[in-house]
Short mmCIF file of C-alpha atoms in Angstrom, two decimals:
data_model
loop_
_atom_site.label_atom_id
_atom_site.label_comp_id
_atom_site.label_asym_id
_atom_site.label_seq_id
_atom_site.Cartn_x
_atom_site.Cartn_y
_atom_site.Cartn_z
CA MET M 1 9.43 -2.87 -17.95
CA PRO M 2 11.16 0.53 -18.56
CA VAL M 3 10.84 2.37 -14.99
CA ASN M 4 9.92 5.78 -17.07
CA SER M 5 6.54 4.35 -17.90
CA LEU M 6 5.52 3.62 -14.54
CA SER M 7 3.46 6.37 -13.13
CA LEU M 8 0.96 6.67 -9.89
CA ALA M 9 -2.73 8.50 -10.80
CA GLU M 10 -5.11 10.22 -8.95
CA LEU M 11 -8.67 8.18 -9.33
CA THR M 12 -10.86 10.15 -11.52
CA PRO M 13 -14.22 9.82 -13.78
CA ALA M 14 -12.22 8.63 -16.43
CA ASN M 15 -10.31 5.88 -14.50
CA ILE M 16 -12.69 4.62 -11.48
CA ASP M 17 -14.04 1.85 -14.12
CA ALA M 18 -10.73 0.66 -14.87
CA ALA M 19 -9.34 0.92 -11.02
CA LEU M 20 -12.58 -0.77 -10.07
CA ASP M 21 -11.86 -4.01 -12.68
CA LEU M 22 -8.52 -4.86 -11.35
CA ARG M 23 -8.63 -8.61 -9.66
CA VAL M 24 -5.73 -10.33 -7.88
CA ARG M 25 -5.06 -14.00 -8.98
CA PRO M 26 -7.17 -16.51 -7.85
CA GLY M 27 -6.61 -17.99 -4.25
CA GLN M 28 -5.14 -14.82 -3.62
CA GLU M 29 -8.42 -12.60 -2.80
CA HIS M 30 -7.91 -13.37 1.10
CA LEU M 31 -4.78 -11.41 1.06
CA VAL M 32 -6.38 -7.67 -0.07
CA SER M 33 -9.60 -6.01 -0.08
CA PRO M 34 -11.10 -5.18 -3.42
CA VAL M 35 -10.49 -1.94 -4.81
CA ALA M 36 -13.60 -0.78 -3.73
CA LYS M 37 -13.62 -1.53 -0.14
CA SER M 38 -10.46 0.83 -0.45
CA LEU M 39 -12.23 3.61 -2.28
CA ALA M 40 -15.08 3.44 0.32
CA GLU M 41 -12.42 3.86 3.18
CA ALA M 42 -10.59 6.80 1.38
CA TYR M 43 -13.91 8.41 1.23
CA VAL M 44 -14.23 7.63 4.89
CA TYR M 45 -10.91 8.70 5.69
CA GLY M 46 -10.37 11.75 3.71
CA GLU M 47 -6.82 13.51 3.61
CA THR M 48 -5.27 10.71 5.67
CA ALA M 49 -5.91 8.28 2.94
CA TRP M 50 -3.92 8.51 -0.68
CA PRO M 51 -5.26 5.99 -3.31
CA ARG M 52 -3.54 6.17 -6.71
CA LEU M 53 -3.91 3.68 -9.66
CA ILE M 54 -0.57 2.43 -10.92
CA LEU M 55 -0.22 2.84 -14.43
CA ASP M 56 2.46 1.32 -17.06
CA GLY M 57 2.27 3.86 -19.51
CA ASP M 58 -1.36 4.14 -19.93
CA ARG M 59 -2.15 0.58 -19.13
CA PRO M 60 -3.51 -0.01 -15.27
CA VAL M 61 -1.64 -2.32 -13.76
CA GLY M 62 -2.81 -2.14 -9.69
CA PHE M 63 -3.66 -0.09 -6.92
CA VAL M 64 -2.02 1.48 -3.79
CA MET M 65 -3.03 2.92 -0.93
CA ALA M 66 -1.24 5.04 1.56
CA PHE M 67 -1.97 6.34 4.49
CA PHE M 68 -0.68 9.27 6.67
CA ASP M 69 -0.57 10.40 10.27
CA ILE M 70 -2.58 7.73 11.61
CA THR M 71 -2.76 6.40 15.38
CA PHE M 72 -2.79 2.62 15.74
CA TYR M 73 -3.58 2.44 19.39
CA PRO M 74 -5.27 5.97 20.37
CA ASP M 75 -5.76 5.14 23.89
CA ARG M 76 -1.62 3.99 24.47
CA THR M 77 0.57 6.35 26.43
CA GLY M 78 3.41 7.25 23.98
CA GLU M 79 1.83 5.83 20.98
CA ARG M 80 3.11 7.96 17.44
CA PRO M 81 1.12 8.79 14.17
CA ARG M 82 2.17 6.59 11.81
CA SER M 83 2.07 6.66 8.09
CA GLY M 84 2.62 3.48 5.33
CA LEU M 85 1.31 1.15 3.17
CA TRP M 86 -2.39 0.42 3.63
CA ARG M 87 -3.49 -1.05 0.33
CA LEU M 88 -1.44 -2.75 -2.55
CA LEU M 89 -3.02 -4.82 -5.07
CA ILE M 90 -1.49 -5.77 -8.39
CA ASP M 91 -3.83 -7.06 -11.13
CA GLY M 92 -3.10 -11.04 -11.41
CA GLU M 93 -2.13 -10.85 -14.98
CA ALA M 94 0.76 -7.96 -14.17
CA GLN M 95 1.91 -9.39 -11.06
CA ARG M 96 5.72 -10.22 -11.00
CA GLY M 97 6.53 -7.30 -13.18
CA GLY M 98 8.26 -4.97 -10.73
CA TYR M 99 4.78 -3.27 -10.28
CA GLY M 100 4.67 -3.74 -6.46
CA ARG M 101 8.27 -2.58 -6.07
CA PHE M 102 7.84 0.60 -7.98
CA ALA M 103 4.62 1.27 -5.76
CA VAL M 104 6.16 0.57 -2.52
CA GLU M 105 9.13 3.17 -3.35
CA GLN M 106 6.39 5.73 -4.36
CA VAL M 107 4.47 5.69 -0.84
CA CYS M 108 7.91 5.59 0.76
CA ASP M 109 9.12 8.62 -1.41
CA GLU M 110 5.71 10.36 -0.42
CA ILE M 111 5.87 9.81 3.29
CA ARG M 112 9.45 11.30 3.33
CA ARG M 113 8.19 14.31 1.03
CA ARG M 114 5.46 14.53 4.18
CA GLY M 115 8.78 14.95 6.70
CA GLY M 116 8.21 11.21 7.79
CA THR M 117 11.27 9.07 8.78
CA ARG M 118 9.23 5.38 8.99
CA ALA M 119 7.14 3.44 7.19
CA THR M 120 4.37 1.09 8.27
CA VAL M 121 2.61 -1.72 6.70
CA THR M 122 0.46 -4.37 7.67
CA TYR M 123 -0.68 -7.16 5.85
CA HIS M 124 -2.02 -11.00 6.21
CA PRO M 125 0.68 -12.76 7.99
CA GLY M 126 1.29 -16.73 7.19
CA PRO M 127 3.14 -18.74 4.36
CA ASP M 128 0.87 -17.42 1.54
CA GLY M 129 1.13 -13.62 2.96
CA PRO M 130 3.48 -10.99 1.63
CA ALA M 131 6.12 -10.90 4.65
CA ALA M 132 9.07 -11.88 2.34
CA PHE M 133 7.93 -9.31 -0.16
CA TYR M 134 8.05 -6.79 2.17
CA ALA M 135 11.04 -7.88 3.87
CA ARG M 136 12.96 -7.34 0.96
CA PHE M 137 12.16 -3.80 1.16
CA GLY M 138 13.72 -3.36 4.69
CA PHE M 139 10.58 -4.05 6.44
CA ARG M 140 10.62 -5.73 9.74
CA GLU M 141 7.79 -7.13 11.70
CA THR M 142 7.19 -4.97 15.08
CA GLY M 143 5.33 -8.25 16.78
CA GLU M 144 2.12 -6.20 16.61
CA PHE M 145 -1.00 -6.47 15.40
CA SER M 146 -3.29 -4.37 13.82
CA GLY M 147 -6.97 -6.94 13.59
CA ASP M 148 -5.78 -9.56 12.32
CA GLN M 149 -2.96 -8.03 10.34
CA ALA M 150 0.77 -8.07 11.07
CA VAL M 151 2.46 -4.75 11.42
CA ALA M 152 5.98 -4.20 9.96
CA GLU M 153 7.88 -0.97 9.62
CA ARG M 154 11.10 0.41 7.64
CA GLU M 155 13.31 3.30 8.48
CA LEU M 156 13.35 5.70 5.55
CA GLU M 157 16.48 7.23 4.91
CA PRO M 158 16.76 11.23 4.04
#
């Protein structure tokens, strides 16, 4: 897969059906919410959410959504706003093609462009979860949970 064939695209009337058709492999459904739920959240959270379709050339292979400047625990003293990866779904037939790596790096690049120095991710913990995937990119668990999701962070180099 040539890296220059990969891109992120805003969702439009022309590609929304392709985005909604993306599905993880059977047995992975509990690890990530469907694209429809992500788009509903993006609508509700407005500028805080950054939903994108992952393309290999013209072919949709996944969906990624970032978040910017969200305070996880607003009632805690000293709580800082966070930015990071909210959702990552690679279509079951496209997994293990480097698309997840591409999407994570694109989100980190966008955080840097917006002046951020740290990326946060939340994910389903456990032996079938993506902890090892994110650890390969330098994300380290913080010991926190957001709902039932483990929280991990990565310092971003300028």
